[in-house]
């Protein structure tokens, strides 16, 4: 199973605002749940998500346990030049993960 | 072909919109709705809505809206009684009507809550419903006073007539209702002194019964729509498994088959003409399942898992008082016992079902669900439409018992299927086998209790270790506090008995079998454990079980438990002689804001055959709307509770439920029905529940009677697994 | 085509001959007063009369009902005026009510055979399941109706 | 009129709401639903988020379903009116919950390059409650919107 999915339009016209959709696979353990034998499951959530478009940050989110499991975000940014969109996220266990997608910008 | 089509609620929704606002309609409404609105407007003229709860027609017919659902408990009648008492109307002209869920949502949840469960319908709404009745009465008397040009304080309402006391002029509710509807709703109208009630507390005939004896009542499963197709479902036999494949080709030529809809953990066959066609095709369908990781789980392995919980050195504490260690070290007698209760399924007589009509404009749903707002939410989420496009048709339920409150997966399934066939109504019905094998079960529980008695036989200490599945750890994690399911520990953590030293622990042990709230939730198995163990202590102390309990209930907090125990013991003639071979057992329990006790008289012959001769069960639920409904709830609890005690057992093998229908999940029938005497002792000043509290004292009272008869202590249910031949 | 006489009306239905009578009544003829409870002749919610005899329609192939007089709850009375229906109201028997039409059909068949049934007669004839537990009132209602009809 | 009107909606509101739902004008009702005081426990958190500025109601549209079944995953859309130019843009959007064990749900940072100040996500809601969105603009002003979500999952158990 992929760790995440990023969706952007196949081609975007330069200067237009387009939608980025990001789905991260992560349980977002709240720290409030119990396992089968009543032990509290330690909190482990993705606490930070950053999205970088050709090196510049276009989206930054600080997350708390109130974000649902398998966090989903959609946000907007402006098309400039073709290149790459990279999303990077870190969870409480210190694991940092990233996923990239290519972006084609037309004139 | 005869079509019985449920009446659309569309016109009803508009009706309330146009009260006082007819002028706006012409400019605002979409064209297609104008004719309908005009028609609705005409109706509105004749049925003014005095408040959201009360509509009064010129012919003095009174319509009282009911927000909760009727599933046998009688609230379709009891709730209107609360309104009518304060309204001062002619009860014979009152009709009950369900409040529309969509109107409720559009009007900012004007009907408060639509949840039906927790024995809460009457007790949670009595205040706002009585207030609603009183408010409507004040509006009506005010309207009459204005008409006469007299002070409102000189007008009184009774029997749907308003009288101007000084002149004895009279006008009926129906005449002034339209004017009253234009007035503001008074905020804190005075309520009657309960001593002045004329309707509440008197037995009333239920509104829903006449149609239930003719077959006219349309349950959800009776929904008939033009062009409707039928859906049958098979769910993965092992909980947590999933569908691998189903070969649709094998059934493609079978009669009526329309399509196959695979779901993650189930497969649905849709057929024309009849559910029979769908079910026949489903039976012929080759299905491959991925049973997942739980296919080796059995009732034995679950019991082992619970034993681990009992044997743990420490577990989260649910109650602590005093010093048990020193109490035990100085004890003259120590008693220890393990008790067990199995999984149970609800088995509502109307199987799970749901009818859905999905169109581009809206989604209509007919479902036997205990909370129509939840039905609307599930429908909107599953269909991926705004809830404003969902119309939930309210229907009476063929039983609920907690099965269809939190868990309405049948709605989700039906919406999934209907969404694949826009414009075609789909009726999904679960077979009885699906119902029994895919329930939300009363959790299994194993409990170890210890108690200390001093040399005088006085109880000095009590410990409890529960190893039990939590209903709420998944669905309502906020009900788990420091590892303790605060619902699962009730009966113990809140026991009224005055042991000087107590220590109680809760070891959560969750299995893959889905748990759910089964009628009375924790107050079925826990009272069996507690009240049987108290009986053991009484016998160990050489005391009468009734007197032993009385001694432990001499605190102010326990006064209502004590009073109902005394009332039932007296009614049963606890100290009176019994026929040869007949013995008594007793138990007491408070739950859902009420206090119940029972005495059961039973005999066991040499072959170990049990006869239950008499059940005396009493309740103090504080105040009563319709005493006949409370009585019926207790009579019904006797059957539901004794069925569980005698036969109720869901067992697990290879990860799945072994029972499948009423031949192996047996129900009490009329031949086994004992004489039941219900004692109503409402002491006033509070409102308790009635649907569930009666469940609590039954199993322990019966098992205590069996002990008295045979000397055999029953520490696990059901009784069918025990040899009760006298030792 | 199978010919059925239901509540005095003749119907010709085009269904497979092994289709159970219950589903013909409910889904083809729209007579939903007869209920589905178990599908295995265990609960009695589907009880109808075949030439006056109570049968569990959920297991009865429709072909076996052809040519016989079928009576459903809808055919008992048009207005709930049958003495048993009246007794059911007087005793406020139903709770959820789902099983009650089948209960009444069983009781009607009993009273035809035994106008003044004993407790044992009731135990033998009314084996339907009611989860709400209305049995005590069912028993009382049967006795009331019996007394009324036999003038006792 | 003789009697003071209780917290119940005025008839006019109801009427507009009903007609609105027929004509697609949901705004008045949504306003009505979010009426009522700002949850007390959120006040200091919002003050902290805005740097002491009192947020004004407006410019922010917070969309949540009226009803949610379990509250495990509830769709949220927040949109802020802003030209999103280097001169005038939304810097941050904070999402708060009235009744979750942790009242802060998320903090989104945007910039003029976003072009459109709109974020969708899915949140958890522990029970029926208000959700509050606060937007901080580059000029230091703060705007907010509220929405009430009814979480219907309920048991035969709450309370006693």
PDB file of C-alpha atoms in Angstrom, chain B residues 41-287:
ATOM      1  CA  UNK B  41     -51.107  26.181   2.471  1.00  0.00           C
ATOM      2  CA  UNK B  42     -54.699  25.047   2.431  1.00  0.00           C
ATOM      3  CA  UNK B  43     -53.799  22.336   4.917  1.00  0.00           C
ATOM      4  CA  UNK B  44     -51.932  24.807   7.059  1.00  0.00           C
ATOM      5  CA  UNK B  45     -55.049  26.927   7.317  1.00  0.00           C
ATOM      6  CA  UNK B  46     -56.784  23.959   8.816  1.00  0.00           C
ATOM      7  CA  UNK B  47     -53.969  22.658  11.047  1.00  0.00           C
ATOM      8  CA  UNK B  48     -52.291  25.594  12.729  1.00  0.00           C
ATOM      9  CA  UNK B  49     -49.066  24.753  14.476  1.00  0.00           C
ATOM     10  CA  UNK B  50     -49.444  26.274  17.920  1.00  0.00           C
ATOM     11  CA  UNK B  51     -45.938  25.154  18.806  1.00  0.00           C
ATOM     12  CA  UNK B  52     -43.701  22.685  17.013  1.00  0.00           C
ATOM     13  CA  UNK B  53     -45.175  19.937  19.182  1.00  0.00           C
ATOM     14  CA  UNK B  54     -48.864  20.788  18.971  1.00  0.00           C
ATOM     15  CA  UNK B  55     -51.135  21.272  15.951  1.00  0.00           C
ATOM     16  CA  UNK B  56     -54.831  21.932  16.462  1.00  0.00           C
ATOM     17  CA  UNK B  57     -57.481  21.675  13.777  1.00  0.00           C
ATOM     18  CA  UNK B  58     -60.736  23.646  13.754  1.00  0.00           C
ATOM     19  CA  UNK B  59     -62.591  20.430  14.557  1.00  0.00           C
ATOM     20  CA  UNK B  60     -60.524  20.292  17.783  1.00  0.00           C
ATOM     21  CA  UNK B  61     -58.412  17.380  16.632  1.00  0.00           C
ATOM     22  CA  UNK B  62     -55.080  17.708  18.385  1.00  0.00           C
ATOM     23  CA  UNK B  63     -51.944  16.405  16.759  1.00  0.00           C
ATOM     24  CA  UNK B  64     -48.992  15.912  19.067  1.00  0.00           C
ATOM     25  CA  UNK B  65     -45.665  15.243  17.478  1.00  0.00           C
ATOM     26  CA  UNK B  66     -43.401  12.479  18.727  1.00  0.00           C
ATOM     27  CA  UNK B  67     -39.668  12.748  18.180  1.00  0.00           C
ATOM     28  CA  UNK B  68     -38.604   9.332  19.479  1.00  0.00           C
ATOM     29  CA  UNK B  69     -39.509   6.099  17.846  1.00  0.00           C
ATOM     30  CA  UNK B  70     -41.994   3.476  18.942  1.00  0.00           C
ATOM     31  CA  UNK B  71     -40.336   0.080  19.197  1.00  0.00           C
ATOM     32  CA  UNK B  72     -42.782  -1.508  21.578  1.00  0.00           C
ATOM     33  CA  UNK B  73     -42.127   0.508  24.712  1.00  0.00           C
ATOM     34  CA  UNK B  74     -45.217   2.672  24.362  1.00  0.00           C
ATOM     35  CA  UNK B  75     -43.670   6.105  24.074  1.00  0.00           C
ATOM     36  CA  UNK B  76     -45.701   6.924  20.954  1.00  0.00           C
ATOM     37  CA  UNK B  77     -48.520   7.278  23.501  1.00  0.00           C
ATOM     38  CA  UNK B  78     -46.636   8.165  26.691  1.00  0.00           C
ATOM     39  CA  UNK B  79     -44.866  11.161  25.169  1.00  0.00           C
ATOM     40  CA  UNK B  80     -48.085  12.796  23.899  1.00  0.00           C
ATOM     41  CA  UNK B  81     -49.573  12.227  27.377  1.00  0.00           C
ATOM     42  CA  UNK B  82     -46.869  14.476  28.806  1.00  0.00           C
ATOM     43  CA  UNK B  83     -47.844  17.283  26.424  1.00  0.00           C
ATOM     44  CA  UNK B  84     -51.575  16.706  26.748  1.00  0.00           C
ATOM     45  CA  UNK B  85     -51.554  16.781  30.548  1.00  0.00           C
ATOM     46  CA  UNK B  86     -50.400  20.387  30.532  1.00  0.00           C
ATOM     47  CA  UNK B  87     -52.305  21.383  27.407  1.00  0.00           C
ATOM     48  CA  UNK B  88     -55.617  20.719  29.090  1.00  0.00           C
ATOM     49  CA  UNK B  89     -57.084  19.036  26.053  1.00  0.00           C
ATOM     50  CA  UNK B  90     -59.634  16.354  25.367  1.00  0.00           C
ATOM     51  CA  UNK B  91     -57.459  13.231  25.243  1.00  0.00           C
ATOM     52  CA  UNK B  92     -59.962  11.413  23.046  1.00  0.00           C
ATOM     53  CA  UNK B  93     -59.232  13.922  20.260  1.00  0.00           C
ATOM     54  CA  UNK B  94     -55.463  13.564  20.461  1.00  0.00           C
ATOM     55  CA  UNK B  95     -53.495  11.880  17.696  1.00  0.00           C
ATOM     56  CA  UNK B  96     -49.796  11.164  17.657  1.00  0.00           C
ATOM     57  CA  UNK B  97     -47.634  11.820  14.624  1.00  0.00           C
ATOM     58  CA  UNK B  98     -43.903  11.421  14.131  1.00  0.00           C
ATOM     59  CA  UNK B  99     -41.886  14.612  13.950  1.00  0.00           C
ATOM     60  CA  UNK B 100     -40.095  14.779  10.634  1.00  0.00           C
ATOM     61  CA  UNK B 101     -36.346  14.379  10.841  1.00  0.00           C
ATOM     62  CA  UNK B 102     -35.621  16.769   7.996  1.00  0.00           C
ATOM     63  CA  UNK B 103     -37.914  19.420   9.419  1.00  0.00           C
ATOM     64  CA  UNK B 104     -36.204  18.925  12.778  1.00  0.00           C
ATOM     65  CA  UNK B 105     -32.838  19.595  11.178  1.00  0.00           C
ATOM     66  CA  UNK B 106     -34.050  22.557   9.151  1.00  0.00           C
ATOM     67  CA  UNK B 107     -35.554  24.094  12.263  1.00  0.00           C
ATOM     68  CA  UNK B 108     -32.382  23.953  14.326  1.00  0.00           C
ATOM     69  CA  UNK B 109     -33.211  20.651  16.042  1.00  0.00           C
ATOM     70  CA  UNK B 110     -36.470  21.961  17.368  1.00  0.00           C
ATOM     71  CA  UNK B 111     -37.511  18.503  18.572  1.00  0.00           C
ATOM     72  CA  UNK B 112     -34.394  18.196  20.770  1.00  0.00           C
ATOM     73  CA  UNK B 113     -33.220  14.622  20.213  1.00  0.00           C
ATOM     74  CA  UNK B 114     -34.596  11.748  18.176  1.00  0.00           C
ATOM     75  CA  UNK B 115     -32.568   9.076  19.923  1.00  0.00           C
ATOM     76  CA  UNK B 116     -34.588   6.233  21.367  1.00  0.00           C
ATOM     77  CA  UNK B 117     -32.577   4.237  23.863  1.00  0.00           C
ATOM     78  CA  UNK B 118     -31.210   4.077  27.356  1.00  0.00           C
ATOM     79  CA  UNK B 119     -34.745   3.941  28.752  1.00  0.00           C
ATOM     80  CA  UNK B 120     -34.669   7.664  28.196  1.00  0.00           C
ATOM     81  CA  UNK B 121     -37.631   8.672  26.057  1.00  0.00           C
ATOM     82  CA  UNK B 122     -39.953   9.673  28.871  1.00  0.00           C
ATOM     83  CA  UNK B 123     -37.480  10.665  31.557  1.00  0.00           C
ATOM     84  CA  UNK B 124     -35.314  12.847  29.335  1.00  0.00           C
ATOM     85  CA  UNK B 125     -38.132  14.653  27.577  1.00  0.00           C
ATOM     86  CA  UNK B 126     -40.776  14.897  30.281  1.00  0.00           C
ATOM     87  CA  UNK B 127     -39.786  18.394  31.291  1.00  0.00           C
ATOM     88  CA  UNK B 128     -39.632  19.983  27.857  1.00  0.00           C
ATOM     89  CA  UNK B 129     -42.746  18.170  26.698  1.00  0.00           C
ATOM     90  CA  UNK B 130     -44.783  19.194  29.710  1.00  0.00           C
ATOM     91  CA  UNK B 131     -43.442  22.709  29.220  1.00  0.00           C
ATOM     92  CA  UNK B 132     -44.459  22.579  25.553  1.00  0.00           C
ATOM     93  CA  UNK B 133     -47.977  21.588  26.552  1.00  0.00           C
ATOM     94  CA  UNK B 134     -48.199  24.325  29.149  1.00  0.00           C
ATOM     95  CA  UNK B 135     -46.869  26.905  26.686  1.00  0.00           C
ATOM     96  CA  UNK B 136     -49.447  25.943  24.081  1.00  0.00           C
ATOM     97  CA  UNK B 137     -52.205  26.161  26.664  1.00  0.00           C
ATOM     98  CA  UNK B 138     -51.138  29.679  27.651  1.00  0.00           C
ATOM     99  CA  UNK B 139     -51.077  30.716  24.002  1.00  0.00           C
ATOM    100  CA  UNK B 140     -54.574  29.346  23.502  1.00  0.00           C
ATOM    101  CA  UNK B 141     -55.998  31.036  26.583  1.00  0.00           C
ATOM    102  CA  UNK B 142     -54.259  34.271  25.620  1.00  0.00           C
ATOM    103  CA  UNK B 143     -55.778  34.121  22.152  1.00  0.00           C
ATOM    104  CA  UNK B 144     -59.220  33.547  23.640  1.00  0.00           C
ATOM    105  CA  UNK B 145     -58.748  36.371  26.121  1.00  0.00           C
ATOM    106  CA  UNK B 146     -57.846  38.784  23.335  1.00  0.00           C
ATOM    107  CA  UNK B 147     -60.854  37.737  21.361  1.00  0.00           C
ATOM    108  CA  UNK B 148     -63.041  38.542  24.359  1.00  0.00           C
ATOM    109  CA  UNK B 149     -61.010  41.556  25.428  1.00  0.00           C
ATOM    110  CA  UNK B 150     -60.500  40.185  28.923  1.00  0.00           C
ATOM    111  CA  UNK B 151     -57.368  39.490  30.972  1.00  0.00           C
ATOM    112  CA  UNK B 152     -55.742  36.178  30.175  1.00  0.00           C
ATOM    113  CA  UNK B 153     -55.590  35.365  33.869  1.00  0.00           C
ATOM    114  CA  UNK B 154     -59.383  35.083  33.890  1.00  0.00           C
ATOM    115  CA  UNK B 155     -59.353  32.268  31.330  1.00  0.00           C
ATOM    116  CA  UNK B 156     -58.808  28.600  32.035  1.00  0.00           C
ATOM    117  CA  UNK B 157     -58.425  25.650  29.687  1.00  0.00           C
ATOM    118  CA  UNK B 158     -59.806  22.232  30.315  1.00  0.00           C
ATOM    119  CA  UNK B 159     -60.899  19.405  28.070  1.00  0.00           C
ATOM    120  CA  UNK B 160     -60.072  21.471  24.945  1.00  0.00           C
ATOM    121  CA  UNK B 161     -62.381  24.279  26.081  1.00  0.00           C
ATOM    122  CA  UNK B 162     -61.317  27.718  27.238  1.00  0.00           C
ATOM    123  CA  UNK B 163     -63.627  29.290  29.760  1.00  0.00           C
ATOM    124  CA  UNK B 164     -63.716  32.943  30.790  1.00  0.00           C
ATOM    125  CA  UNK B 165     -64.403  32.244  34.427  1.00  0.00           C
ATOM    126  CA  UNK B 166     -66.315  35.425  35.367  1.00  0.00           C
ATOM    127  CA  UNK B 167     -68.757  35.232  32.456  1.00  0.00           C
ATOM    128  CA  UNK B 168     -68.622  31.485  31.747  1.00  0.00           C
ATOM    129  CA  UNK B 169     -68.137  32.216  28.051  1.00  0.00           C
ATOM    130  CA  UNK B 170     -66.493  29.308  26.273  1.00  0.00           C
ATOM    131  CA  UNK B 171     -64.565  28.719  23.108  1.00  0.00           C
ATOM    132  CA  UNK B 172     -62.910  25.552  21.897  1.00  0.00           C
ATOM    133  CA  UNK B 173     -59.216  25.144  21.147  1.00  0.00           C
ATOM    134  CA  UNK B 174     -59.888  24.642  17.454  1.00  0.00           C
ATOM    135  CA  UNK B 175     -61.520  28.052  17.108  1.00  0.00           C
ATOM    136  CA  UNK B 176     -58.608  30.041  18.551  1.00  0.00           C
ATOM    137  CA  UNK B 177     -55.715  27.832  17.449  1.00  0.00           C
ATOM    138  CA  UNK B 178     -54.845  29.907  14.383  1.00  0.00           C
ATOM    139  CA  UNK B 179     -54.659  33.070  16.495  1.00  0.00           C
ATOM    140  CA  UNK B 180     -52.706  31.296  19.211  1.00  0.00           C
ATOM    141  CA  UNK B 181     -50.192  30.170  16.605  1.00  0.00           C
ATOM    142  CA  UNK B 182     -49.239  33.784  15.913  1.00  0.00           C
ATOM    143  CA  UNK B 183     -48.288  34.466  19.532  1.00  0.00           C
ATOM    144  CA  UNK B 184     -44.851  34.181  21.017  1.00  0.00           C
ATOM    145  CA  UNK B 185     -44.120  31.016  22.905  1.00  0.00           C
ATOM    146  CA  UNK B 186     -43.930  31.633  26.660  1.00  0.00           C
ATOM    147  CA  UNK B 187     -40.601  30.647  28.095  1.00  0.00           C
ATOM    148  CA  UNK B 188     -41.339  29.379  31.579  1.00  0.00           C
ATOM    149  CA  UNK B 189     -45.001  28.556  31.787  1.00  0.00           C
ATOM    150  CA  UNK B 190     -45.966  27.204  35.197  1.00  0.00           C
ATOM    151  CA  UNK B 191     -46.372  23.423  35.322  1.00  0.00           C
ATOM    152  CA  UNK B 192     -49.052  21.561  37.215  1.00  0.00           C
ATOM    153  CA  UNK B 193     -48.417  20.066  40.604  1.00  0.00           C
ATOM    154  CA  UNK B 194     -48.181  16.301  40.002  1.00  0.00           C
ATOM    155  CA  UNK B 195     -50.992  15.928  42.535  1.00  0.00           C
ATOM    156  CA  UNK B 196     -53.279  17.655  40.011  1.00  0.00           C
ATOM    157  CA  UNK B 197     -52.462  15.345  37.098  1.00  0.00           C
ATOM    158  CA  UNK B 198     -55.484  13.752  35.527  1.00  0.00           C
ATOM    159  CA  UNK B 199     -53.906  11.992  32.566  1.00  0.00           C
ATOM    160  CA  UNK B 200     -50.351  11.199  33.657  1.00  0.00           C
ATOM    161  CA  UNK B 201     -50.243   8.242  35.966  1.00  0.00           C
ATOM    162  CA  UNK B 202     -53.511   6.809  34.618  1.00  0.00           C
ATOM    163  CA  UNK B 203     -53.415   3.831  32.253  1.00  0.00           C
ATOM    164  CA  UNK B 204     -54.042   4.909  28.668  1.00  0.00           C
ATOM    165  CA  UNK B 205     -54.781   2.846  25.576  1.00  0.00           C
ATOM    166  CA  UNK B 206     -51.891   2.965  23.170  1.00  0.00           C
ATOM    167  CA  UNK B 207     -52.325   4.758  19.851  1.00  0.00           C
ATOM    168  CA  UNK B 208     -50.316   2.218  17.891  1.00  0.00           C
ATOM    169  CA  UNK B 209     -52.144  -0.916  18.958  1.00  0.00           C
ATOM    170  CA  UNK B 210     -55.280  -0.931  16.755  1.00  0.00           C
ATOM    171  CA  UNK B 211     -53.233  -1.026  13.546  1.00  0.00           C
ATOM    172  CA  UNK B 212     -50.917  -3.647  14.986  1.00  0.00           C
ATOM    173  CA  UNK B 213     -53.755  -6.149  15.333  1.00  0.00           C
ATOM    174  CA  UNK B 214     -54.979  -5.706  11.772  1.00  0.00           C
ATOM    175  CA  UNK B 215     -51.601  -5.819  10.039  1.00  0.00           C
ATOM    176  CA  UNK B 216     -51.999  -2.241   8.805  1.00  0.00           C
ATOM    177  CA  UNK B 217     -48.910  -0.991  10.611  1.00  0.00           C
ATOM    178  CA  UNK B 218     -46.197  -0.587   8.010  1.00  0.00           C
ATOM    179  CA  UNK B 219     -42.848  -1.469   9.522  1.00  0.00           C
ATOM    180  CA  UNK B 220     -39.758  -0.562   7.504  1.00  0.00           C
ATOM    181  CA  UNK B 221     -39.745  -4.052   6.030  1.00  0.00           C
ATOM    182  CA  UNK B 222     -43.303  -3.454   4.775  1.00  0.00           C
ATOM    183  CA  UNK B 223     -42.335  -0.466   2.628  1.00  0.00           C
ATOM    184  CA  UNK B 224     -43.697  -0.995  -0.868  1.00  0.00           C
ATOM    185  CA  UNK B 225     -42.685   1.382  -3.671  1.00  0.00           C
ATOM    186  CA  UNK B 226     -43.368   1.199  -7.400  1.00  0.00           C
ATOM    187  CA  UNK B 227     -40.570  -0.596  -9.227  1.00  0.00           C
ATOM    188  CA  UNK B 228     -38.872  -1.662  -6.024  1.00  0.00           C
ATOM    189  CA  UNK B 229     -36.199  -4.345  -6.192  1.00  0.00           C
ATOM    190  CA  UNK B 230     -35.060  -6.594  -3.362  1.00  0.00           C
ATOM    191  CA  UNK B 231     -31.600  -7.210  -1.983  1.00  0.00           C
ATOM    192  CA  UNK B 232     -30.265 -10.146   0.012  1.00  0.00           C
ATOM    193  CA  UNK B 233     -26.901 -10.055   1.744  1.00  0.00           C
ATOM    194  CA  UNK B 234     -24.204 -12.474   2.871  1.00  0.00           C
ATOM    195  CA  UNK B 235     -21.583 -11.027   5.218  1.00  0.00           C
ATOM    196  CA  UNK B 236     -18.212 -12.603   5.886  1.00  0.00           C
ATOM    197  CA  UNK B 237     -18.896 -15.307   8.504  1.00  0.00           C
ATOM    198  CA  UNK B 238     -15.708 -14.442  10.396  1.00  0.00           C
ATOM    199  CA  UNK B 239     -15.788 -10.961  11.902  1.00  0.00           C
ATOM    200  CA  UNK B 240     -13.087  -8.783  10.407  1.00  0.00           C
ATOM    201  CA  UNK B 241     -12.798 -10.868   7.230  1.00  0.00           C
ATOM    202  CA  UNK B 242     -13.419  -9.629   3.738  1.00  0.00           C
ATOM    203  CA  UNK B 243     -14.890 -10.637   0.412  1.00  0.00           C
ATOM    204  CA  UNK B 244     -12.430 -12.234  -1.997  1.00  0.00           C
ATOM    205  CA  UNK B 245     -14.685 -13.026  -4.889  1.00  0.00           C
ATOM    206  CA  UNK B 246     -18.198 -14.001  -5.860  1.00  0.00           C
ATOM    207  CA  UNK B 247     -18.991 -15.545  -9.214  1.00  0.00           C
ATOM    208  CA  UNK B 248     -21.899 -13.517 -10.578  1.00  0.00           C
ATOM    209  CA  UNK B 249     -22.041 -15.622 -13.743  1.00  0.00           C
ATOM    210  CA  UNK B 250     -23.311 -18.595 -11.759  1.00  0.00           C
ATOM    211  CA  UNK B 251     -26.504 -16.773 -10.825  1.00  0.00           C
ATOM    212  CA  UNK B 252     -26.959 -14.516 -13.834  1.00  0.00           C
ATOM    213  CA  UNK B 253     -29.721 -16.679 -15.292  1.00  0.00           C
ATOM    214  CA  UNK B 254     -31.630 -17.169 -12.089  1.00  0.00           C
ATOM    215  CA  UNK B 255     -35.107 -15.747 -11.874  1.00  0.00           C
ATOM    216  CA  UNK B 256     -35.292 -12.002 -11.297  1.00  0.00           C
ATOM    217  CA  UNK B 257     -31.579 -11.473 -10.729  1.00  0.00           C
ATOM    218  CA  UNK B 258     -30.619  -7.885 -11.515  1.00  0.00           C
ATOM    219  CA  UNK B 259     -27.111  -7.553 -10.234  1.00  0.00           C
ATOM    220  CA  UNK B 260     -24.502  -8.398  -7.679  1.00  0.00           C
ATOM    221  CA  UNK B 261     -22.994  -5.666  -5.527  1.00  0.00           C
ATOM    222  CA  UNK B 262     -19.738  -6.558  -3.783  1.00  0.00           C
ATOM    223  CA  UNK B 263     -18.964  -4.727  -0.540  1.00  0.00           C
ATOM    224  CA  UNK B 264     -15.699  -4.947   1.440  1.00  0.00           C
ATOM    225  CA  UNK B 265     -16.971  -7.592   3.844  1.00  0.00           C
ATOM    226  CA  UNK B 266     -20.185  -8.701   2.190  1.00  0.00           C
ATOM    227  CA  UNK B 267     -21.909  -9.426  -1.062  1.00  0.00           C
ATOM    228  CA  UNK B 268     -25.390  -8.315  -2.048  1.00  0.00           C
ATOM    229  CA  UNK B 269     -27.635  -9.869  -4.675  1.00  0.00           C
ATOM    230  CA  UNK B 270     -30.371  -7.663  -6.117  1.00  0.00           C
ATOM    231  CA  UNK B 271     -33.426  -9.209  -7.724  1.00  0.00           C
ATOM    232  CA  UNK B 272     -36.781  -8.166  -9.103  1.00  0.00           C
ATOM    233  CA  UNK B 273     -40.190  -9.388  -7.999  1.00  0.00           C
ATOM    234  CA  UNK B 274     -39.400 -10.697  -4.536  1.00  0.00           C
ATOM    235  CA  UNK B 275     -36.771 -10.967  -1.836  1.00  0.00           C
ATOM    236  CA  UNK B 276     -37.195 -14.721  -2.289  1.00  0.00           C
ATOM    237  CA  UNK B 277     -35.532 -14.458  -5.709  1.00  0.00           C
ATOM    238  CA  UNK B 278     -32.622 -12.489  -4.281  1.00  0.00           C
ATOM    239  CA  UNK B 279     -32.140 -14.902  -1.406  1.00  0.00           C
ATOM    240  CA  UNK B 280     -32.344 -17.981  -3.645  1.00  0.00           C
ATOM    241  CA  UNK B 281     -29.694 -16.527  -5.935  1.00  0.00           C
ATOM    242  CA  UNK B 282     -27.516 -15.605  -2.976  1.00  0.00           C
ATOM    243  CA  UNK B 283     -27.696 -19.175  -1.694  1.00  0.00           C
ATOM    244  CA  UNK B 284     -26.567 -20.433  -5.085  1.00  0.00           C
ATOM    245  CA  UNK B 285     -23.761 -17.897  -5.345  1.00  0.00           C
ATOM    246  CA  UNK B 286     -20.226 -19.240  -4.977  1.00  0.00           C
ATOM    247  CA  UNK B 287     -18.505 -16.855  -2.562  1.00  0.00           C
TER     248      UNK B 287
END
